[in-house]
Tab-separated table of C-alpha atoms and ligand atoms in Angstrom:
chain	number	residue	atom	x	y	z
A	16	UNK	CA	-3.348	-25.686	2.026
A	17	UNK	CA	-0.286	-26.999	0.842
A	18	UNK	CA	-2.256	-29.723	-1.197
A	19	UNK	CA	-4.557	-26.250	-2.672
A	20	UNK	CA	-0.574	-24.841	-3.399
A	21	UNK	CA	0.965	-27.629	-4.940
A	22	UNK	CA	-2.724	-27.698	-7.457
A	23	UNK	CA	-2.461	-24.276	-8.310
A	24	UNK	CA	1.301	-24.775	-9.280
A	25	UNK	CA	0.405	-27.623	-11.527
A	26	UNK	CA	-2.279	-25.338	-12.849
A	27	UNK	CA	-0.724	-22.062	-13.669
A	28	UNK	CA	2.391	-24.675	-15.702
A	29	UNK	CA	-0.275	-25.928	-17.738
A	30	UNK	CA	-1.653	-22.380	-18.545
A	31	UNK	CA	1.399	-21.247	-19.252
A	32	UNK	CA	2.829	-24.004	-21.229
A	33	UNK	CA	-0.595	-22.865	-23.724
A	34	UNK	CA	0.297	-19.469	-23.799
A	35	UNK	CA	4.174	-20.097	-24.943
A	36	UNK	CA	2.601	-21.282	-27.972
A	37	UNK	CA	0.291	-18.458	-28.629
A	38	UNK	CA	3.079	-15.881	-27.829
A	39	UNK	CA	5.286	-17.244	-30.332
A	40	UNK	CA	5.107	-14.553	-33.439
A	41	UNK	CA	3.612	-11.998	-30.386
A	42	UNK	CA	6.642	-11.527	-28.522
A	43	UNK	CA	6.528	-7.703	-29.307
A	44	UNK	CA	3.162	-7.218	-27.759
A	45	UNK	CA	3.666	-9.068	-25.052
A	46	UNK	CA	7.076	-7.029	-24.150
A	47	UNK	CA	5.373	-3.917	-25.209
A	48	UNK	CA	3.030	-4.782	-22.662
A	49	UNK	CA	5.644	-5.357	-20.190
A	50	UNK	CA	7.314	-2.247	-20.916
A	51	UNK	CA	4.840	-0.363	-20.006
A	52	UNK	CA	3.596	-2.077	-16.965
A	53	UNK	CA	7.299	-1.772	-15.608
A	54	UNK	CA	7.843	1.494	-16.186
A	55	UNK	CA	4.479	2.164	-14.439
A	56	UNK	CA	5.944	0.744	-11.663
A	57	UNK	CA	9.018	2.164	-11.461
A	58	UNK	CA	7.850	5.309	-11.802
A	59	UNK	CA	5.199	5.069	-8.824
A	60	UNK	CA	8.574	4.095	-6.813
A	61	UNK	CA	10.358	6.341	-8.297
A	62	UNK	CA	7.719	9.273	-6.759
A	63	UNK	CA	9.269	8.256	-3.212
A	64	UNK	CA	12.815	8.129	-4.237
A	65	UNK	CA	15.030	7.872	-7.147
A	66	UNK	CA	16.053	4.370	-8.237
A	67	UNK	CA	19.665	3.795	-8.415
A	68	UNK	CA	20.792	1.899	-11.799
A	69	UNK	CA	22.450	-0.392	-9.304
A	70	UNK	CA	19.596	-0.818	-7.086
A	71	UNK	CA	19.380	-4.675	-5.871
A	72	UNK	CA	16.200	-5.441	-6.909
A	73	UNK	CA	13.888	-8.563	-6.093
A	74	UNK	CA	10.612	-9.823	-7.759
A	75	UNK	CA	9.095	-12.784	-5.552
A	76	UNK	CA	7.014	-14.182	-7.816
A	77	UNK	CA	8.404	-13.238	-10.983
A	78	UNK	CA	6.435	-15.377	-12.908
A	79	UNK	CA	5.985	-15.673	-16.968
A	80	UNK	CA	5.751	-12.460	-17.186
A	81	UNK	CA	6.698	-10.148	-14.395
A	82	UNK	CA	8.167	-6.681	-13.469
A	83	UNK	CA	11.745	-7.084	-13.850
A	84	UNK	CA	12.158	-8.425	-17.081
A	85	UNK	CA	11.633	-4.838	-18.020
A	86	UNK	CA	12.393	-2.860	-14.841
A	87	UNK	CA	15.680	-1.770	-15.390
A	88	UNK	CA	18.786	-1.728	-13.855
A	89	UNK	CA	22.113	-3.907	-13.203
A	90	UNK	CA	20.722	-5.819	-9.957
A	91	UNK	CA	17.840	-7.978	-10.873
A	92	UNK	CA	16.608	-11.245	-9.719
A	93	UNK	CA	13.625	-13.203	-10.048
A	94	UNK	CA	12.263	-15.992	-7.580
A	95	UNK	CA	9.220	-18.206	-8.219
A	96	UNK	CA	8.776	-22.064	-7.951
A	97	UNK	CA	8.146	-22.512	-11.690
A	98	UNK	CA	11.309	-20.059	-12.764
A	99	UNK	CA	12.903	-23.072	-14.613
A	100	UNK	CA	10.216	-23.888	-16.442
A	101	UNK	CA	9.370	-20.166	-17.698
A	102	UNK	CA	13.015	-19.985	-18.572
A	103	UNK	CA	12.582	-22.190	-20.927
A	104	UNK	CA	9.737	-21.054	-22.396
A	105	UNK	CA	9.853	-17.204	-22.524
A	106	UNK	CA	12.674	-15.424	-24.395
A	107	UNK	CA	12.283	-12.341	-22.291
A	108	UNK	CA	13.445	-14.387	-19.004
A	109	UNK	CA	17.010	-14.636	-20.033
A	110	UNK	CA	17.279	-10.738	-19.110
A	111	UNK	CA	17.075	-11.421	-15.741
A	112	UNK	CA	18.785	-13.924	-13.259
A	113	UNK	CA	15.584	-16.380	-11.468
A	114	UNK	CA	15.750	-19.059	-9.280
A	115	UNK	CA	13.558	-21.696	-8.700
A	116	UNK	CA	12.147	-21.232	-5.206
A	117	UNK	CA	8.969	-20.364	-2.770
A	118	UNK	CA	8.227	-17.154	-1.409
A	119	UNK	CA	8.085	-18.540	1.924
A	120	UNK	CA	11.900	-19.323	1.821
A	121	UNK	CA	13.948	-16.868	0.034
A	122	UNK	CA	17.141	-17.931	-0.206
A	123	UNK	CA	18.679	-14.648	0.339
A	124	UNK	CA	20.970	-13.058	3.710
A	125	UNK	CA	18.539	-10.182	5.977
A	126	UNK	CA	18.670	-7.075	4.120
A	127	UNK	CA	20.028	-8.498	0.990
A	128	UNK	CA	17.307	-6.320	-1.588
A	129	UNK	CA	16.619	-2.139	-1.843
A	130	UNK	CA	13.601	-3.275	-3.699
A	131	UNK	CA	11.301	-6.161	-3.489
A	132	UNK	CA	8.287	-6.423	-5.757
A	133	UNK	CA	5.553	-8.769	-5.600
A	134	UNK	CA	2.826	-8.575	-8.101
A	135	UNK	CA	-0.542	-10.546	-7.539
A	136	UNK	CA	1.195	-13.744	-6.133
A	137	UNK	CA	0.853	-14.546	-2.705
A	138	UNK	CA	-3.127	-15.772	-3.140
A	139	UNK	CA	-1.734	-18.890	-5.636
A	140	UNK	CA	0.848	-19.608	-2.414
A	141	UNK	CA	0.840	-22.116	0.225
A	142	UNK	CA	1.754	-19.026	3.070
A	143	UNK	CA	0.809	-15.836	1.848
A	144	UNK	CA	1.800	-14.470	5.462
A	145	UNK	CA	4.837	-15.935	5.725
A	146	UNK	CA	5.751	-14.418	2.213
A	147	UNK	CA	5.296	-10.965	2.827
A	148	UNK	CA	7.638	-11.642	6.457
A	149	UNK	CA	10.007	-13.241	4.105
A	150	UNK	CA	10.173	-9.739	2.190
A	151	UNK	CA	10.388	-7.760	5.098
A	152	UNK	CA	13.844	-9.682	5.988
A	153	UNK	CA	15.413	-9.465	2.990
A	154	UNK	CA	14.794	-5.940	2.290
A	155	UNK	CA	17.456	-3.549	4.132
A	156	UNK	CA	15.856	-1.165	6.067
A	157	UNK	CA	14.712	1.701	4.116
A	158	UNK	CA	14.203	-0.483	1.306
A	159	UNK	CA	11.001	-0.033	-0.492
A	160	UNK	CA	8.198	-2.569	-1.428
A	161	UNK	CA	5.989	-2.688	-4.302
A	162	UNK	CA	3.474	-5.190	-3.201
A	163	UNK	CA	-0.237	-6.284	-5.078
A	164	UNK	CA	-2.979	-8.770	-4.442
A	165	UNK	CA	-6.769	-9.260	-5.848
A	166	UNK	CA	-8.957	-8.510	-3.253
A	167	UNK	CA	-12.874	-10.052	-3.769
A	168	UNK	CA	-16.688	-9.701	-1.890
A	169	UNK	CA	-16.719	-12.211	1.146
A	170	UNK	CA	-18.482	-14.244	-0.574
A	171	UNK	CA	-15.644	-16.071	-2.283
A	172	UNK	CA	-13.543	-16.285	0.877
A	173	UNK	CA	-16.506	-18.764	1.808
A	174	UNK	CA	-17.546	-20.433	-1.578
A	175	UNK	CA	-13.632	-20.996	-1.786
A	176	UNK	CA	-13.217	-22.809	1.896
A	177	UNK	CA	-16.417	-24.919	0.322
A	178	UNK	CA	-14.723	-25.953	-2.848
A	179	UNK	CA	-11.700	-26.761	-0.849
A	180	UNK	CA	-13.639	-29.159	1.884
A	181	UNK	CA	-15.337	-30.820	-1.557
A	182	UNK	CA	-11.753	-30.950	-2.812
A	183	UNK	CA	-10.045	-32.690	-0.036
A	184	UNK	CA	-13.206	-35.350	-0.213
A	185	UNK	CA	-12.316	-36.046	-3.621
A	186	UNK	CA	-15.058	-34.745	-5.026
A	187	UNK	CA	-13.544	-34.018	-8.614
A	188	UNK	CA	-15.395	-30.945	-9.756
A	189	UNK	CA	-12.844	-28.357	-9.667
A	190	UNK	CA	-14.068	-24.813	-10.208
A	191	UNK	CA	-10.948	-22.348	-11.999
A	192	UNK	CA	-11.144	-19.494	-9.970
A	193	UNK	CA	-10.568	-21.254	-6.486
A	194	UNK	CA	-8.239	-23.915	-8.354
A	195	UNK	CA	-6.221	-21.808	-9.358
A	196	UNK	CA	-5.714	-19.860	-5.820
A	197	UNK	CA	-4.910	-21.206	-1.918
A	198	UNK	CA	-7.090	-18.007	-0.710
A	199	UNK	CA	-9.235	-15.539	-1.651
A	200	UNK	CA	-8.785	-12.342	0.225
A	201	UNK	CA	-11.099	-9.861	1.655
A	202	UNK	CA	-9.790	-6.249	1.713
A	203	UNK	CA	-9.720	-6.100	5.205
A	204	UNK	CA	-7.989	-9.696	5.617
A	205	UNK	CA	-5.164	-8.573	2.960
A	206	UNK	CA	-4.464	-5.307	5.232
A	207	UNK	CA	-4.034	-7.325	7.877
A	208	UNK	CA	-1.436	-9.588	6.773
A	209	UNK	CA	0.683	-6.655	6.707
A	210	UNK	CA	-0.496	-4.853	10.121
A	211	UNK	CA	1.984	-6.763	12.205
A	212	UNK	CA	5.484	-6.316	9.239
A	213	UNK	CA	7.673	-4.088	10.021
A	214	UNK	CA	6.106	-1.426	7.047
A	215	UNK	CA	5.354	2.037	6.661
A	216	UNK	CA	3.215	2.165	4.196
A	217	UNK	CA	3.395	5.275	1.733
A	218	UNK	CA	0.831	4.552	-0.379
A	219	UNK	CA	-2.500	2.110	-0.606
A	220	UNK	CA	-5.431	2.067	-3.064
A	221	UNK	CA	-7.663	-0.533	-3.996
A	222	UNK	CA	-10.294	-0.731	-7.382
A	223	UNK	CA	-13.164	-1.967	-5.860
A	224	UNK	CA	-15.795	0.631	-6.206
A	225	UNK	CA	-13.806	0.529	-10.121
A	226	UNK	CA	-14.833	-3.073	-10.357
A	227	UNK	CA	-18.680	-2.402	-8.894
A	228	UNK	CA	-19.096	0.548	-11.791
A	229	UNK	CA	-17.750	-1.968	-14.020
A	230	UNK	CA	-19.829	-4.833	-13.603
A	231	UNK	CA	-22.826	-2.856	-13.295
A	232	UNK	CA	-22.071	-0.951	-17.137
A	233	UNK	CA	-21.577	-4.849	-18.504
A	234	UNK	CA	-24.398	-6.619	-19.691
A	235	UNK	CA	-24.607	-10.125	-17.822
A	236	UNK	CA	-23.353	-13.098	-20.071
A	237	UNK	CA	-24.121	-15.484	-17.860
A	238	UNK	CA	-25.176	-16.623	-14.065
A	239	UNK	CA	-21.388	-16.023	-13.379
A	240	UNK	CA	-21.760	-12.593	-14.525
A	241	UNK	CA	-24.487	-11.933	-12.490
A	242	UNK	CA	-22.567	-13.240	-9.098
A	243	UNK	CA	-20.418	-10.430	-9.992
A	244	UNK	CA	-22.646	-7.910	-9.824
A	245	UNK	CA	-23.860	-8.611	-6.726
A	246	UNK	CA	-20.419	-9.809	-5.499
A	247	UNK	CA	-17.399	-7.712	-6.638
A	248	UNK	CA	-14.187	-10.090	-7.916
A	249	UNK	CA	-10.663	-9.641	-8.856
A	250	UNK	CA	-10.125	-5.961	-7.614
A	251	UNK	CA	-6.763	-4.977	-6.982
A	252	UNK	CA	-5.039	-4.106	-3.961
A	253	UNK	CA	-1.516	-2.146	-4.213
A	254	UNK	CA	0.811	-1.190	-1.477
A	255	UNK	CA	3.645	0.981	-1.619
A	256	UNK	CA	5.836	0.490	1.693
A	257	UNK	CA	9.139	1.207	3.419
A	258	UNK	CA	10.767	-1.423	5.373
A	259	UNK	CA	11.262	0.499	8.856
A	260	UNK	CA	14.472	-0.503	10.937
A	261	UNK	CA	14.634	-3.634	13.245
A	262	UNK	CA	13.299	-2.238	16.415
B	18	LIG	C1	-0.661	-14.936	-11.356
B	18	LIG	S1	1.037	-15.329	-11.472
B	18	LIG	C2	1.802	-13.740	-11.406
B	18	LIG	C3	3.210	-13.787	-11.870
B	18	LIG	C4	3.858	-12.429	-12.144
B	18	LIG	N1	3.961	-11.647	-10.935
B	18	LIG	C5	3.113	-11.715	-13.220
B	18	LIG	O1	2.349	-10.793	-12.897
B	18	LIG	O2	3.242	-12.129	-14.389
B	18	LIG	C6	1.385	-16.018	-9.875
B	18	LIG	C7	2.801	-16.542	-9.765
B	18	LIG	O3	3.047	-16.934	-8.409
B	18	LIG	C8	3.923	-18.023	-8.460
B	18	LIG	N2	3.906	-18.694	-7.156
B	18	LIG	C9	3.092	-19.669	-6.734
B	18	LIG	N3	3.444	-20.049	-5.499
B	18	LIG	C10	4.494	-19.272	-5.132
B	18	LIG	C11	5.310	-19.202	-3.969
B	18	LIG	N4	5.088	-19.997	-2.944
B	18	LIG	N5	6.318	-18.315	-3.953
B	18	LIG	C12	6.535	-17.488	-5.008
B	18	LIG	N6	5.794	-17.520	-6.136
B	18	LIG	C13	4.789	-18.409	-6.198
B	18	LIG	C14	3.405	-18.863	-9.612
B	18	LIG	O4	4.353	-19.775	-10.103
B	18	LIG	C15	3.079	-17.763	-10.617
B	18	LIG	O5	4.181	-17.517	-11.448
């Protein structure tokens, strides 16, 4: 796994050293698009409780272009391994505070955040599990969570464990979608990393029967599209969640 991690890290650099270049001259659609994807955000947390302007908020995973360049507020701070590298490629970065570091070791006290978001992130990590316990400690209790992951057919979960046994034999056809990821979830497998958290979840919805209708309206390009129809890929899970008090 942490060979899959470290691969996926190299990666997501390279594909977003490319896209600096074609953003340059775009910024404004790309913060546009940012904007709005924030604001979405905020206001879905917003529907459980008003967001102070001081609220401490975290992104773990903050990425090239994440939630809290736009989110808002005094409090902000982004973590992700590649922070230093984004920071010097995106202009939008310098908003917000980030620091280079994993998921799976925030550097951060218990209870530090009121809000930790993590946005389609812990499938490209080396411990998605440990992650989301890493959130749960450094929210305060009460704190709220704003939490995604793509969820796929279980299909992939086992096409993926193939490409990674090829992998590790140094076979060197690499295939993008599993490169590019340590897992590939199931629905029920991403519920149950967060079954044993200390989480009360408020809200949960997932766009899988979205994706099916999708697929099936498309007409197939190619084999690939095909698989899809049969096997639905890339739907989105999305948690809302309160972090309860330490028993
Ligand atoms: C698909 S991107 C999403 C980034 C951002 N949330 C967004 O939507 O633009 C996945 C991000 O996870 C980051 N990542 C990979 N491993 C991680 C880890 N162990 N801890 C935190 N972030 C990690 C990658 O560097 C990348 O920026």
């Amino acid at each position: 796994m942490a060979r899959r991690a470290e691969r996926a890290l190299e990666r997501q650099l390279a594909y977003q050293q490319q896209k600096a270049a074609a953003v340059r001259g775009r910024e404004d659609e790309y913060v546009a698009r940012m904007l709005r994807k924030s604001s979405e955000v905020r206001a879905k947390l917003e529907a459980v409780r008003p967001v102070q302007d001081d609220a401490r908020v975290l992104e773990v995973g903050s990425g090239a272009h994440g939630l809290i360049f736009y989110f808002g507020g005094s409090n902000g701070v982004g973590v992700d391994p590649l922070a230093d590298h984004y920071a010097a490629m995106f202009p939008w970065q310098k908003r917000v505070k980030t620091i280079a570091a994993a998921g799976e070791d925030l550097p951060f006290e218990d209870g530090s955040f009121d809000i930790v978001l993590c946005d389609n992130v812990i499938d490209h990590a080396h411990n998605p599990s440990k992650i989301l316990s890493e959130i749960a400690r450094v929210l305060a209790p009460g704190g709220l969570m704003y939490f995604t992951v793509n969820v796929h057919h279980p299909f992939y979960h086992y096409a993926a464990s193939a490409h990674a046994a090829w992998r590790a034999l140094g076979v060197p056809l690499e295939i993008t979608p599993f490169a590019d990821h340590t897992v590939h979830l199931t629905l029920p497998a991403a519920r149950g990393l967060l079954r044993e958290l200390p989480f009360a979840i408020i809200s949960q919805r997932d766009t899988i029967q979205d994706v099916r209708r999708q697929s099936g309206l498309e007409k197939p390009r190619h084999a690939g599209d095909r698989l899809k129809r049969l096997f639905f890929k890339n739907a989105l899970f999305e948690v809302i969640a309160v972090r309860q008090d330490n028993p």
